[in-house]
Each structure stands twice: as C-alpha cells, then as structure tokens.
Amino acid sequence: MEDIEKKILEIIDANKEQIIGFGQDIYEHAELGYKEYRTAEKFAAFLKNLRLETAEGLAITGVKGYLKGNRHDITLSLIGELDALRIPDHPNANPVTGAAHCCGHHAQLAGVIGAAIALSDEEVARSLDGDVVFFAVPAEEYGEIEFKNQLRNEEKICFGGGKSELIRIGAFDDIDLSVVHHISPDGIRVGNGTSNGFVSKVIRYIGREAHAAAQPERGINALNAASLGLSALAYQRETFRDEDSVRVHPIVTKGGNLVNVIPNEAVIETLVRAKSTQAILDAAEKTDRAFKAGALAVGAQIEIDTMPGYLPRLSQPAHPVLLEAAWQAAPGRNVTETDPATHGAGSTDVGDLQHIMPVLEFNTSGAAGALHSKDFAITDEEEAYLVTAKIFALTAYKLLKNGAQGARNIVSDFKPRYTKNEYINLMNGLISHERTEF
Ligand SMILES: [Zn+2]
Ligand SMILES: [Zn+2]
C-alpha cells in the first residue's frame, strides 16, 4: 500500500468517532425526499468546517462541496443520498413525519464526509490531479408522488427523482464521473447488476357525495371505482412476462372523508416498474386501462397523472480500482464482485445518471433486517460508516493520482446512452395528464 493510502486510512480511523457520530445523528433525524433540510444543513456545515466551498439548495436540498486538486480538467463526485422512507413503526422513526432511514442512505453520507476529512488533508489533496465534489443528493426514494407533483406545479422541480432533477438543472455538468454506495445485506461488494426502471402514476377518481345511508343512490362512489380499478389491475398480472420483472404496486392515499358520506374522491398512487422501457410502457398501458374500468363501472370521472420515474439501471462488472480500494479498506472482511447478470426489481436514479456519465458502484453491509422494513438497523458501525468512507476516499485517490490517469481512462472508455438534453426530452415525453368522463 502506498504511503498516501496508509495516511487516508489512518485519518479516517483517527476521526472514527466524528464519522460514526455524524452517521448516527442523520439516522436519528431522518427526513423524506425534497424535505431533507436538516440533513443537508448538517452535511454542508461539516464540509464548510473543512474549509470547503459549498453550493446549496440544488434541486431544493442538494449540496455540493468542492475540493480543488492540482488540476481542474477532471472532476469526480462522491455521492451520498439525503432521504429516508416513511416507516412510522421503526424505532428511530421521526415521530411527526414517520421518516426512518431504513434504506441506509445515512451511511452513504457518513462515508462521503469521512472521505472528505481524509481527502482534504493538505498532503492528500496535493496528490490529487483532479477536483473532487462531495455531493449530497435529494429524493432517491420515489414516495409522496402527490407532494412531488405539487412541487412540480409550483415550478420547484420537474422530475421526481433527485438525481434526475440535478441532471436537468445542470448540477452534474461540471462532473465527469461519479462513485456511489449502497448498504446491502450481502456484505462488501463491488460492481452492479441491472434493476427495474419505472413510471409513476397518481390516479384520482371523482364521484359525487351523498348521505351514505339515507340517499346513497344520489352519490357516485369513488372508492368503489378505485376498488374495481385495483381488482382490474390484479387481473392483468397473468399477462406480465417473468423476464420483464414487472412490478405494479399501488397504495390508496385517499378513500373518503367521513363514513357517513359516499366518498366523492379516491386517490391511488402507483409505480409501474419493469426491466425495459418497452415493458414499462406495456404495463403502464394495462394499468391505465384497468383503472379506467373502475370509473366506467360506476360512472365516475378519472384523472391519471403519469410522471417519469427512473431509467433501468445498467449492469457493470467490478472495476479493478474499486475492488483494490475495497480490499485495502476492509482487511479480513469478505469482498465479493457482484455478478453483472443479476437483476433487482427495485429501482434507483443511479440508473439515470449511468445513462449520461460513468458511475462506479459499491456496497457495504453492517446492517441487519431487510431494507425498507422496520427491522432495519445498523449493527456494525465500523463497516457501515468507516469502511464506506475508506472505500470512497481510496477510490477517489487512486483514480485521481498520477495525472488522474485512472479517471481519464474510465471517462474515455465510456459511451453515454444519452446527452443531457436527450435525457431531458425522453423524461418530458413520459409526462402526461389524462382526464376521462364516463
Ligand atoms: Zn430504498
Ligand atoms: Zn436506497
């Protein structure tokens, strides 16, 4: 191991309590997407304390911290996601919002600030032949779709996903390649398989209120329409092919106002996910048809608002630089390469970023309980926070040392699927608002 690499590891170990403390603090103050004000503030304050320049309020809560290297013609970003999930039964859930870090995004942020401590050391920074951006990004979990649509109406965002929105506003324009992390139940892993992309839908049934007992015949029951729509959707499932990995998973966010009154409005949110864009569009058409059937049956009106979600994630084998960083960061721990042929039915806006720039991905564990469940908990702070920081920092150093040759090779080998504008056009093309009266 090189002396600078040893120094990076020593700095992170010497600041162990601070890094773990930061991770725990974020864990205990979870916030939902596009509302991560406290988390963003803490992240920015930490970087400012390291005397790094910051840009804040990007796509509402995004924060960039800039570390200048010797040269400024290549820039690498280390990304941590700010947001949590709404899981009110989690022991650490925010009592007001129900937000809880059951996807482990707080560990990404602890890893990024840990890397920032090590890389901003004067001697380490002098060895970097490129700039580093420590980037906290909002809204990776695609929940609260109505809230996102409201932000859209207020012209605060255009896209629901934080990285999608950051791409749109040009916050990735000065970045050439990125490194991302996610907590995984399967230990330390490098590389990634594919995952589903999706579109989101808000389905609103509009009926007519009436006395639920005295004169129900005067009403049009929007909840009944929704119930039929959900059943019709369930009957589509046999048409989804296994190889398309389709997932359509609605929730009812409004089902009526008072039990004495025939519900005049019912609202459903759903994601429509699949492995390919074609399969997403096919499932989306069937979803629309099914929900319209509910409205037709009871004579309700229906509005369907469709928004682009995320693009399917592209697979990539473990990069040797990242693999070496993981071995050095976690001696004695098992490091494995993710089989690029594996497919996950979940989704991430990392997939969107991958379509326009190279993105290296790794996982650490240190957590027990399933992701997105109330049982999720950090059980090994060393791995969740410190090993994550070490892999981030070592990877940045290895890619930017010696004329940043490592980073340059990755950038020159990369063939973007879309330019930024092509991506924005594709996303805009998926937006629709449809109202049908029967
Ligand atoms: Zn998640
Ligand atoms: Zn996540």
CSV table of C-alpha atoms and ligand atoms in Angstrom, one decimal:
chain,number,residue,atom,x,y,z
A,1,MET,CA,0.0,0.0,0.0
A,2,GLU,CA,1.3,3.5,-0.8
A,3,ASP,CA,2.1,6.0,2.0
A,4,ILE,CA,-0.8,8.3,1.0
A,5,GLU,CA,-3.2,5.4,1.0
A,6,LYS,CA,-2.0,4.4,4.5
A,7,LYS,CA,-2.4,8.0,5.6
A,8,ILE,CA,-6.0,8.1,4.2
A,9,LEU,CA,-6.9,5.1,6.3
A,10,GLU,CA,-5.2,6.5,9.4
A,11,ILE,CA,-7.1,9.8,9.1
A,12,ILE,CA,-10.4,8.0,8.8
A,13,ASP,CA,-9.6,5.8,11.8
A,14,ALA,CA,-8.4,8.9,13.8
A,15,ASN,CA,-11.7,10.6,13.1
A,16,LYS,CA,-13.8,7.5,13.7
A,17,GLU,CA,-16.0,8.9,16.5
A,18,GLN,CA,-16.8,12.0,14.4
A,19,ILE,CA,-17.8,10.0,11.4
A,20,ILE,CA,-19.9,7.5,13.3
A,21,GLY,CA,-21.4,10.3,15.3
A,22,PHE,CA,-22.4,12.0,12.0
A,23,GLY,CA,-24.0,8.8,10.7
A,24,GLN,CA,-25.9,8.2,13.9
A,25,ASP,CA,-27.2,11.8,14.0
A,26,ILE,CA,-28.5,11.6,10.5
A,27,TYR,CA,-30.0,8.2,11.3
A,28,GLU,CA,-31.9,9.6,14.3
A,29,HIS,CA,-33.2,12.6,12.3
A,30,ALA,CA,-34.5,11.0,9.1
A,31,GLU,CA,-36.2,13.2,6.5
A,32,LEU,CA,-38.3,12.4,3.4
A,33,GLY,CA,-37.4,13.3,-0.2
A,34,TYR,CA,-37.1,17.0,-1.1
A,35,LYS,CA,-37.6,17.8,2.6
A,36,GLU,CA,-34.1,16.9,3.8
A,37,TYR,CA,-33.4,20.4,5.1
A,38,ARG,CA,-31.8,19.5,8.4
A,39,THR,CA,-29.7,16.7,6.8
A,40,ALA,CA,-28.5,19.0,4.0
A,41,GLU,CA,-27.6,21.7,6.5
A,42,LYS,CA,-25.6,19.2,8.6
A,43,PHE,CA,-23.7,18.0,5.5
A,44,ALA,CA,-23.0,21.5,4.3
A,45,ALA,CA,-21.8,22.6,7.8
A,46,PHE,CA,-19.5,19.7,8.0
A,47,LEU,CA,-17.8,20.5,4.7
A,48,LYS,CA,-17.6,24.2,5.5
A,49,ASN,CA,-15.8,23.2,8.7
A,50,LEU,CA,-13.2,21.5,6.5
A,51,ARG,CA,-12.9,24.9,4.7
A,52,LEU,CA,-14.5,23.5,1.5
A,53,GLU,CA,-16.6,25.8,-0.7
A,54,THR,CA,-20.2,24.6,-1.0
A,55,ALA,CA,-23.2,25.1,-3.3
A,56,GLU,CA,-26.5,24.5,-1.5
A,57,GLY,CA,-30.2,24.4,-2.3
A,58,LEU,CA,-29.6,22.4,-5.6
A,59,ALA,CA,-32.9,20.7,-6.5
A,60,ILE,CA,-34.3,22.1,-3.2
A,61,THR,CA,-31.9,20.3,-0.8
A,62,GLY,CA,-28.8,19.1,-2.7
A,63,VAL,CA,-25.4,20.2,-1.5
A,64,LYS,CA,-22.0,20.1,-3.3
A,65,GLY,CA,-18.7,20.6,-1.6
A,66,TYR,CA,-15.7,21.3,-3.7
A,67,LEU,CA,-12.2,20.1,-3.1
A,68,LYS,CA,-9.6,21.5,-5.5
A,69,GLY,CA,-6.8,19.3,-6.7
A,70,ASN,CA,-3.7,20.2,-8.6
A,71,ARG,CA,-5.5,20.3,-11.9
A,72,HIS,CA,-9.1,21.2,-12.7
A,73,ASP,CA,-9.8,19.5,-16.0
A,74,ILE,CA,-11.4,16.4,-14.5
A,75,THR,CA,-13.9,16.1,-11.6
A,76,LEU,CA,-15.0,13.1,-9.7
A,77,SER,CA,-18.0,13.2,-7.4
A,78,LEU,CA,-18.6,11.0,-4.3
A,79,ILE,CA,-22.4,10.8,-3.9
A,80,GLY,CA,-24.5,10.3,-0.8
A,81,GLU,CA,-28.3,10.3,-0.8
A,82,LEU,CA,-30.1,12.5,1.7
A,83,ASP,CA,-33.6,11.0,2.0
A,84,ALA,CA,-35.3,8.3,4.1
A,85,LEU,CA,-38.5,6.4,3.9
A,86,ARG,CA,-41.8,6.7,5.8
A,87,ILE,CA,-41.8,3.7,8.1
A,88,PRO,CA,-43.5,5.0,11.3
A,89,ASP,CA,-43.1,1.7,13.2
A,90,HIS,CA,-39.3,1.9,13.0
A,91,PRO,CA,-37.8,2.5,16.5
A,92,ASN,CA,-35.9,5.6,15.2
A,93,ALA,CA,-38.8,7.0,13.1
A,94,ASN,CA,-39.4,10.7,13.3
A,95,PRO,CA,-42.5,11.0,15.5
A,96,VAL,CA,-44.1,13.7,13.3
A,97,THR,CA,-43.3,12.5,9.8
A,98,GLY,CA,-42.7,8.8,10.3
A,99,ALA,CA,-39.4,9.1,8.4
A,100,ALA,CA,-36.8,6.5,9.1
A,101,HIS,CA,-33.5,5.6,7.5
A,102,CYS,CA,-34.5,2.0,6.5
A,103,CYS,CA,-32.5,2.2,3.2
A,104,GLY,CA,-29.3,3.2,4.9
A,105,HIS,CA,-28.7,6.4,3.0
A,106,HIS,CA,-27.3,8.0,6.2
A,107,ALA,CA,-24.4,5.5,5.9
A,108,GLN,CA,-23.6,7.0,2.4
A,109,LEU,CA,-23.5,10.5,3.8
A,110,ALA,CA,-21.2,9.4,6.7
A,111,GLY,CA,-19.0,7.7,4.1
A,112,VAL,CA,-18.8,10.9,2.0
A,113,ILE,CA,-18.0,13.2,4.9
A,114,GLY,CA,-15.4,10.6,6.1
A,115,ALA,CA,-13.8,10.7,2.7
A,116,ALA,CA,-13.9,14.5,2.7
A,117,ILE,CA,-11.9,14.6,6.0
A,118,ALA,CA,-9.2,12.3,4.5
A,119,LEU,CA,-9.0,13.8,1.1
A,120,SER,CA,-8.9,17.4,2.3
A,121,ASP,CA,-5.8,16.7,4.3
A,122,GLU,CA,-3.2,19.0,2.8
A,123,GLU,CA,-0.7,16.3,1.7
A,124,VAL,CA,-3.5,14.0,0.4
A,125,ALA,CA,-5.2,16.9,-1.5
A,126,ARG,CA,-1.8,17.8,-3.1
A,127,SER,CA,-1.6,14.3,-4.6
A,128,LEU,CA,-4.9,14.6,-6.5
A,129,ASP,CA,-4.6,15.7,-10.1
A,130,GLY,CA,-8.3,16.5,-10.4
A,131,ASP,CA,-11.1,18.0,-8.4
A,132,VAL,CA,-13.5,16.1,-6.0
A,133,VAL,CA,-17.1,17.0,-5.4
A,134,PHE,CA,-18.7,15.7,-2.2
A,135,PHE,CA,-22.3,15.6,-3.3
A,136,ALA,CA,-25.4,15.1,-1.1
A,137,VAL,CA,-28.4,14.4,-3.4
A,138,PRO,CA,-32.1,14.6,-2.5
A,139,ALA,CA,-35.1,12.3,-3.1
A,140,GLU,CA,-33.9,8.9,-4.2
A,141,GLU,CA,-36.9,7.1,-2.7
A,142,TYR,CA,-39.8,7.8,-5.0
A,143,GLY,CA,-42.6,8.3,-2.5
A,144,GLU,CA,-45.1,11.0,-1.8
A,145,ILE,CA,-45.9,11.4,-5.5
A,146,GLU,CA,-48.7,13.9,-4.9
A,147,PHE,CA,-46.3,16.1,-3.0
A,148,LYS,CA,-43.8,15.8,-5.8
A,149,ASN,CA,-46.5,16.8,-8.3
A,150,GLN,CA,-47.3,19.8,-6.1
A,151,LEU,CA,-43.6,20.8,-6.2
A,152,ARG,CA,-43.8,20.5,-9.9
A,153,ASN,CA,-46.9,22.7,-10.2
A,154,GLU,CA,-45.0,25.3,-8.1
A,155,GLU,CA,-42.2,25.0,-10.6
A,156,LYS,CA,-39.7,24.0,-7.9
A,157,ILE,CA,-38.8,20.7,-9.6
A,158,CYS,CA,-39.7,19.0,-12.9
A,159,PHE,CA,-38.7,15.4,-12.1
A,160,GLY,CA,-39.5,13.2,-9.0
A,161,GLY,CA,-36.0,11.7,-8.7
A,162,GLY,CA,-33.3,13.8,-7.1
A,163,LYS,CA,-30.5,12.8,-9.5
A,164,SER,CA,-32.9,13.3,-12.5
A,165,GLU,CA,-33.6,16.8,-11.3
A,166,LEU,CA,-30.0,17.6,-10.6
A,167,ILE,CA,-29.1,16.4,-14.2
A,168,ARG,CA,-31.8,18.7,-15.5
A,169,ILE,CA,-30.7,21.8,-13.7
A,170,GLY,CA,-27.1,21.2,-14.8
A,171,ALA,CA,-25.7,20.3,-11.3
A,172,PHE,CA,-23.8,17.4,-12.9
A,173,ASP,CA,-22.4,19.4,-15.8
A,174,ASP,CA,-19.1,20.0,-14.1
A,175,ILE,CA,-18.7,16.4,-13.1
A,176,ASP,CA,-17.1,13.7,-15.3
A,177,LEU,CA,-17.6,10.6,-13.3
A,178,SER,CA,-19.2,9.5,-10.0
A,179,VAL,CA,-18.9,6.9,-7.3
A,180,VAL,CA,-22.0,5.7,-5.4
A,181,HIS,CA,-22.6,3.4,-2.5
A,182,HIS,CA,-25.5,1.5,-1.0
A,183,ILE,CA,-25.9,-0.6,2.1
A,184,SER,CA,-26.5,-4.2,1.1
A,185,PRO,CA,-27.4,-7.2,3.2
A,186,ASP,CA,-24.8,-9.3,1.3
A,187,GLY,CA,-21.6,-7.8,2.6
A,188,ILE,CA,-18.9,-5.7,0.8
A,189,ARG,CA,-19.5,-6.0,-2.9
A,190,VAL,CA,-18.2,-4.1,-6.0
A,191,GLY,CA,-20.0,-3.6,-9.3
A,192,ASN,CA,-23.7,-3.9,-10.0
A,193,GLY,CA,-26.3,-5.8,-11.9
A,194,THR,CA,-29.4,-4.4,-13.7
A,195,SER,CA,-32.5,-3.1,-12.0
A,196,ASN,CA,-36.0,-2.1,-13.0
A,197,GLY,CA,-37.0,1.3,-14.3
A,198,PHE,CA,-40.4,2.8,-13.8
A,199,VAL,CA,-43.0,5.5,-14.3
A,200,SER,CA,-45.2,6.8,-11.5
A,201,LYS,CA,-48.9,7.4,-11.6
A,202,VAL,CA,-51.5,9.3,-9.5
A,203,ILE,CA,-55.0,8.1,-10.2
A,204,ARG,CA,-57.8,10.3,-9.0
A,205,TYR,CA,-61.4,9.1,-9.1
A,206,ILE,CA,-64.0,11.8,-8.9
A,207,GLY,CA,-67.5,10.8,-7.8
A,208,ARG,CA,-70.4,12.6,-6.0
A,209,GLU,CA,-71.0,12.7,-2.3
A,210,ALA,CA,-74.4,11.8,-0.8
A,211,HIS,CA,-75.8,10.6,2.5
A,212,ALA,CA,-74.3,7.2,2.8
A,213,ALA,CA,-77.4,5.7,4.4
A,214,ALA,CA,-80.4,7.9,3.5
A,215,GLN,CA,-79.7,8.6,-0.2
A,216,PRO,CA,-76.7,6.6,-1.5
A,217,GLU,CA,-78.4,6.3,-4.9
A,218,ARG,CA,-77.7,10.0,-5.3
A,219,GLY,CA,-74.0,9.5,-5.0
A,220,ILE,CA,-71.2,8.2,-7.2
A,221,ASN,CA,-68.9,6.2,-5.0
A,222,ALA,CA,-65.3,7.0,-5.9
A,223,LEU,CA,-64.0,4.4,-3.5
A,224,ASN,CA,-66.0,1.7,-5.3
A,225,ALA,CA,-64.4,2.8,-8.6
A,226,ALA,CA,-61.0,2.6,-7.0
A,227,SER,CA,-61.7,-0.8,-5.6
A,228,LEU,CA,-62.8,-2.1,-9.0
A,229,GLY,CA,-59.8,-0.5,-10.6
A,230,LEU,CA,-57.4,-2.3,-8.2
A,231,SER,CA,-59.2,-5.6,-9.0
A,232,ALA,CA,-59.0,-5.0,-12.7
A,233,LEU,CA,-55.2,-4.3,-12.3
A,234,ALA,CA,-54.8,-7.6,-10.4
A,235,TYR,CA,-56.3,-9.4,-13.4
A,236,GLN,CA,-53.6,-8.0,-15.7
A,237,ARG,CA,-50.9,-9.8,-13.8
A,238,GLU,CA,-51.0,-13.0,-15.7
A,239,THR,CA,-50.1,-11.0,-18.8
A,240,PHE,CA,-46.8,-9.8,-17.4
A,241,ARG,CA,-43.9,-11.9,-18.6
A,242,ASP,CA,-41.4,-13.2,-16.0
A,243,GLU,CA,-38.5,-12.0,-17.9
A,244,ASP,CA,-39.8,-8.4,-17.8
A,245,SER,CA,-39.8,-8.4,-14.0
A,246,VAL,CA,-42.9,-6.2,-13.9
A,247,ARG,CA,-44.0,-4.8,-10.5
A,248,VAL,CA,-47.1,-2.6,-10.2
A,249,HIS,CA,-47.7,-1.9,-6.5
A,250,PRO,CA,-50.4,0.7,-5.8
A,251,ILE,CA,-51.4,2.2,-2.5
A,252,VAL,CA,-54.6,4.1,-1.7
A,253,THR,CA,-53.8,7.6,-0.3
A,254,LYS,CA,-57.4,8.8,0.0
A,255,GLY,CA,-60.5,6.7,0.3
A,256,GLY,CA,-63.2,9.1,1.6
A,257,ASN,CA,-63.8,11.9,4.1
A,258,LEU,CA,-66.3,10.6,6.6
A,259,VAL,CA,-68.0,7.2,6.9
A,260,ASN,CA,-71.5,8.9,6.7
A,261,VAL,CA,-70.8,10.3,3.3
A,262,ILE,CA,-70.4,8.5,0.0
A,263,PRO,CA,-66.7,9.1,-1.0
A,264,ASN,CA,-66.6,11.7,-3.7
A,265,GLU,CA,-62.9,11.3,-4.2
A,266,ALA,CA,-60.4,8.4,-4.0
A,267,VAL,CA,-56.8,8.6,-4.9
A,268,ILE,CA,-54.3,5.9,-5.7
A,269,GLU,CA,-50.5,6.2,-6.2
A,270,THR,CA,-48.6,3.5,-8.0
A,271,LEU,CA,-45.3,2.8,-9.6
A,272,VAL,CA,-45.2,0.8,-12.8
A,273,ARG,CA,-41.8,-1.0,-12.9
A,274,ALA,CA,-40.1,-3.3,-15.4
A,275,LYS,CA,-36.8,-4.3,-16.7
A,276,SER,CA,-37.0,-2.5,-20.1
A,277,THR,CA,-38.6,0.7,-21.3
A,278,GLN,CA,-40.9,-1.3,-23.6
A,279,ALA,CA,-42.1,-3.5,-20.8
A,280,ILE,CA,-42.7,-0.4,-18.6
A,281,LEU,CA,-44.8,1.2,-21.3
A,282,ASP,CA,-46.8,-2.0,-21.9
A,283,ALA,CA,-47.5,-2.4,-18.2
A,284,ALA,CA,-48.4,1.3,-17.9
A,285,GLU,CA,-51.0,1.0,-20.7
A,286,LYS,CA,-52.6,-2.0,-19.0
A,287,THR,CA,-52.6,-0.1,-15.7
A,288,ASP,CA,-54.4,2.8,-17.2
A,289,ARG,CA,-56.9,0.6,-18.8
A,290,ALA,CA,-57.6,-1.3,-15.6
A,291,PHE,CA,-58.1,1.9,-13.5
A,292,LYS,CA,-60.4,3.4,-16.2
A,293,ALA,CA,-62.5,0.2,-16.0
A,294,GLY,CA,-63.3,1.1,-12.4
A,295,ALA,CA,-64.5,4.5,-13.3
A,296,LEU,CA,-66.6,3.2,-16.2
A,297,ALA,CA,-68.3,0.7,-14.0
A,298,VAL,CA,-69.7,3.2,-11.5
A,299,GLY,CA,-69.9,6.2,-13.8
A,300,ALA,CA,-67.1,8.2,-12.0
A,301,GLN,CA,-64.6,10.5,-13.6
A,302,ILE,CA,-60.9,9.6,-13.6
A,303,GLU,CA,-57.7,11.6,-13.8
A,304,ILE,CA,-54.4,9.8,-14.4
A,305,ASP,CA,-51.2,11.8,-14.0
A,306,THR,CA,-48.1,10.0,-15.3
A,307,MET,CA,-44.6,11.1,-14.4
A,308,PRO,CA,-41.3,9.6,-15.5
A,309,GLY,CA,-39.6,7.7,-12.7
A,310,TYR,CA,-36.2,6.2,-13.2
A,311,LEU,CA,-34.5,4.5,-16.1
A,312,PRO,CA,-33.5,0.9,-15.8
A,313,ARG,CA,-30.0,0.5,-14.2
A,314,LEU,CA,-27.2,-0.7,-16.5
A,315,SER,CA,-25.0,-3.5,-15.3
A,316,GLN,CA,-21.3,-3.2,-14.9
A,317,PRO,CA,-18.6,-5.6,-13.7
A,318,ALA,CA,-16.5,-4.7,-10.6
A,319,HIS,CA,-13.9,-2.1,-11.5
A,320,PRO,CA,-10.4,-3.2,-10.5
A,321,VAL,CA,-9.6,0.2,-8.8
A,322,LEU,CA,-12.7,0.0,-6.7
A,323,LEU,CA,-12.0,-3.7,-5.9
A,324,GLU,CA,-8.5,-2.8,-4.8
A,325,ALA,CA,-9.8,0.0,-2.6
A,326,ALA,CA,-12.3,-2.4,-1.0
A,327,TRP,CA,-9.6,-4.9,-0.2
A,328,GLN,CA,-7.4,-2.3,1.4
A,329,ALA,CA,-10.3,-0.6,3.3
A,330,ALA,CA,-11.6,-3.9,4.7
A,331,PRO,CA,-8.7,-6.2,5.5
A,332,GLY,CA,-10.0,-9.5,6.9
A,333,ARG,CA,-13.5,-8.9,5.6
A,334,ASN,CA,-15.0,-10.7,2.6
A,335,VAL,CA,-15.1,-8.6,-0.6
A,336,THR,CA,-17.0,-10.0,-3.5
A,337,GLU,CA,-17.8,-9.0,-7.0
A,338,THR,CA,-21.4,-8.5,-7.9
A,339,ASP,CA,-22.4,-10.7,-10.9
A,340,PRO,CA,-23.4,-8.2,-13.6
A,341,ALA,CA,-26.1,-10.7,-14.7
A,342,THR,CA,-28.1,-10.3,-11.5
A,343,HIS,CA,-31.4,-8.3,-11.8
A,344,GLY,CA,-33.1,-6.5,-9.0
A,345,ALA,CA,-36.8,-5.5,-9.3
A,346,GLY,CA,-36.2,-2.3,-7.2
A,347,SER,CA,-35.2,0.9,-8.9
A,348,THR,CA,-32.7,3.8,-8.4
A,349,ASP,CA,-32.0,7.1,-10.1
A,350,VAL,CA,-28.4,6.0,-10.2
A,351,GLY,CA,-29.6,4.3,-13.4
A,352,ASP,CA,-30.5,7.7,-14.9
A,353,LEU,CA,-27.0,9.0,-14.1
A,354,GLN,CA,-25.4,5.9,-15.6
A,355,HIS,CA,-27.0,6.8,-18.9
A,356,ILE,CA,-25.1,10.0,-19.1
A,357,MET,CA,-21.8,9.5,-17.2
A,358,PRO,CA,-19.7,6.7,-15.8
A,359,VAL,CA,-20.8,5.7,-12.3
A,360,LEU,CA,-18.8,3.2,-10.2
A,361,GLU,CA,-20.8,1.4,-7.5
A,362,PHE,CA,-20.0,-0.5,-4.3
A,363,ASN,CA,-21.9,-1.9,-1.3
A,364,THR,CA,-21.0,-2.3,2.3
A,365,SER,CA,-23.1,-4.1,4.9
A,366,GLY,CA,-23.0,-3.7,8.7
A,367,ALA,CA,-26.8,-3.7,8.8
A,368,ALA,CA,-29.4,-6.2,9.9
A,369,GLY,CA,-33.1,-6.5,8.9
A,370,ALA,CA,-34.5,-6.1,5.5
A,371,LEU,CA,-34.2,-2.8,3.6
A,372,HIS,CA,-37.4,-0.8,3.6
A,373,SER,CA,-38.6,-2.6,6.8
A,374,LYS,CA,-39.0,-1.6,10.4
A,375,ASP,CA,-36.4,-4.2,11.4
A,376,PHE,CA,-33.6,-2.4,9.5
A,377,ALA,CA,-30.8,-1.4,11.9
A,378,ILE,CA,-27.0,-0.7,11.8
A,379,THR,CA,-25.3,-3.5,13.7
A,380,ASP,CA,-21.6,-2.9,12.7
A,381,GLU,CA,-20.8,0.8,12.6
A,382,GLU,CA,-17.2,0.1,11.6
A,383,GLU,CA,-18.4,-1.4,8.3
A,384,ALA,CA,-21.4,0.7,7.6
A,385,TYR,CA,-19.7,4.1,8.1
A,386,LEU,CA,-15.9,3.7,8.3
A,387,VAL,CA,-15.3,1.0,5.6
A,388,THR,CA,-17.6,3.0,3.4
A,389,ALA,CA,-15.6,6.2,4.0
A,390,LYS,CA,-12.4,4.4,3.3
A,391,ILE,CA,-13.6,2.9,0.0
A,392,PHE,CA,-14.9,6.2,-1.2
A,393,ALA,CA,-11.6,8.0,-0.2
A,394,LEU,CA,-9.2,5.4,-1.6
A,395,THR,CA,-11.1,5.1,-4.9
A,396,ALA,CA,-11.0,8.9,-5.4
A,397,TYR,CA,-7.3,9.0,-4.6
A,398,LYS,CA,-6.5,6.0,-6.9
A,399,LEU,CA,-8.5,7.5,-9.8
A,400,LEU,CA,-7.0,11.0,-9.5
A,401,LYS,CA,-3.3,10.3,-8.7
A,402,ASN,CA,-0.6,10.4,-11.3
A,403,GLY,CA,-2.3,12.7,-13.8
A,404,ALA,CA,-5.7,11.3,-12.9
A,405,GLN,CA,-5.0,8.5,-15.5
A,406,GLY,CA,-7.4,6.1,-13.8
A,407,ALA,CA,-10.3,8.6,-14.0
A,408,ARG,CA,-9.4,9.6,-17.6
A,409,ASN,CA,-9.4,6.0,-18.8
A,410,ILE,CA,-12.9,5.5,-17.4
A,411,VAL,CA,-14.2,8.7,-19.0
A,412,SER,CA,-12.6,8.0,-22.4
A,413,ASP,CA,-13.9,4.4,-22.4
A,414,PHE,CA,-17.5,5.5,-21.6
A,415,LYS,CA,-20.1,5.7,-24.3
A,416,PRO,CA,-23.1,7.8,-22.9
A,417,ARG,CA,-26.5,6.4,-23.9
A,418,TYR,CA,-27.9,10.0,-23.9
A,419,THR,CA,-26.7,13.5,-23.8
A,420,LYS,CA,-28.2,15.7,-21.1
A,421,ASN,CA,-30.7,17.2,-23.5
A,422,GLU,CA,-31.7,13.8,-25.0
A,423,TYR,CA,-32.3,12.6,-21.4
A,424,ILE,CA,-34.5,15.6,-20.5
A,425,ASN,CA,-36.5,15.2,-23.7
A,426,LEU,CA,-37.0,11.5,-23.0
A,427,MET,CA,-38.2,12.3,-19.5
A,428,ASN,CA,-40.5,15.1,-20.6
A,429,GLY,CA,-42.0,12.8,-23.2
A,430,LEU,CA,-43.2,10.5,-20.4
A,431,ILE,CA,-45.2,13.2,-18.6
A,432,SER,CA,-49.0,13.1,-19.2
A,433,HIS,CA,-52.3,14.2,-17.7
A,434,GLU,CA,-55.4,12.4,-18.8
A,435,ARG,CA,-59.0,13.0,-17.7
A,436,THR,CA,-61.8,10.7,-18.7
A,437,GLU,CA,-65.6,11.1,-18.0
A,438,PHE,CA,-68.0,8.2,-18.4
B,1,ZN,ZN,-34.6,2.5,-0.7
B,2,ZN,ZN,-31.6,3.3,-1.0
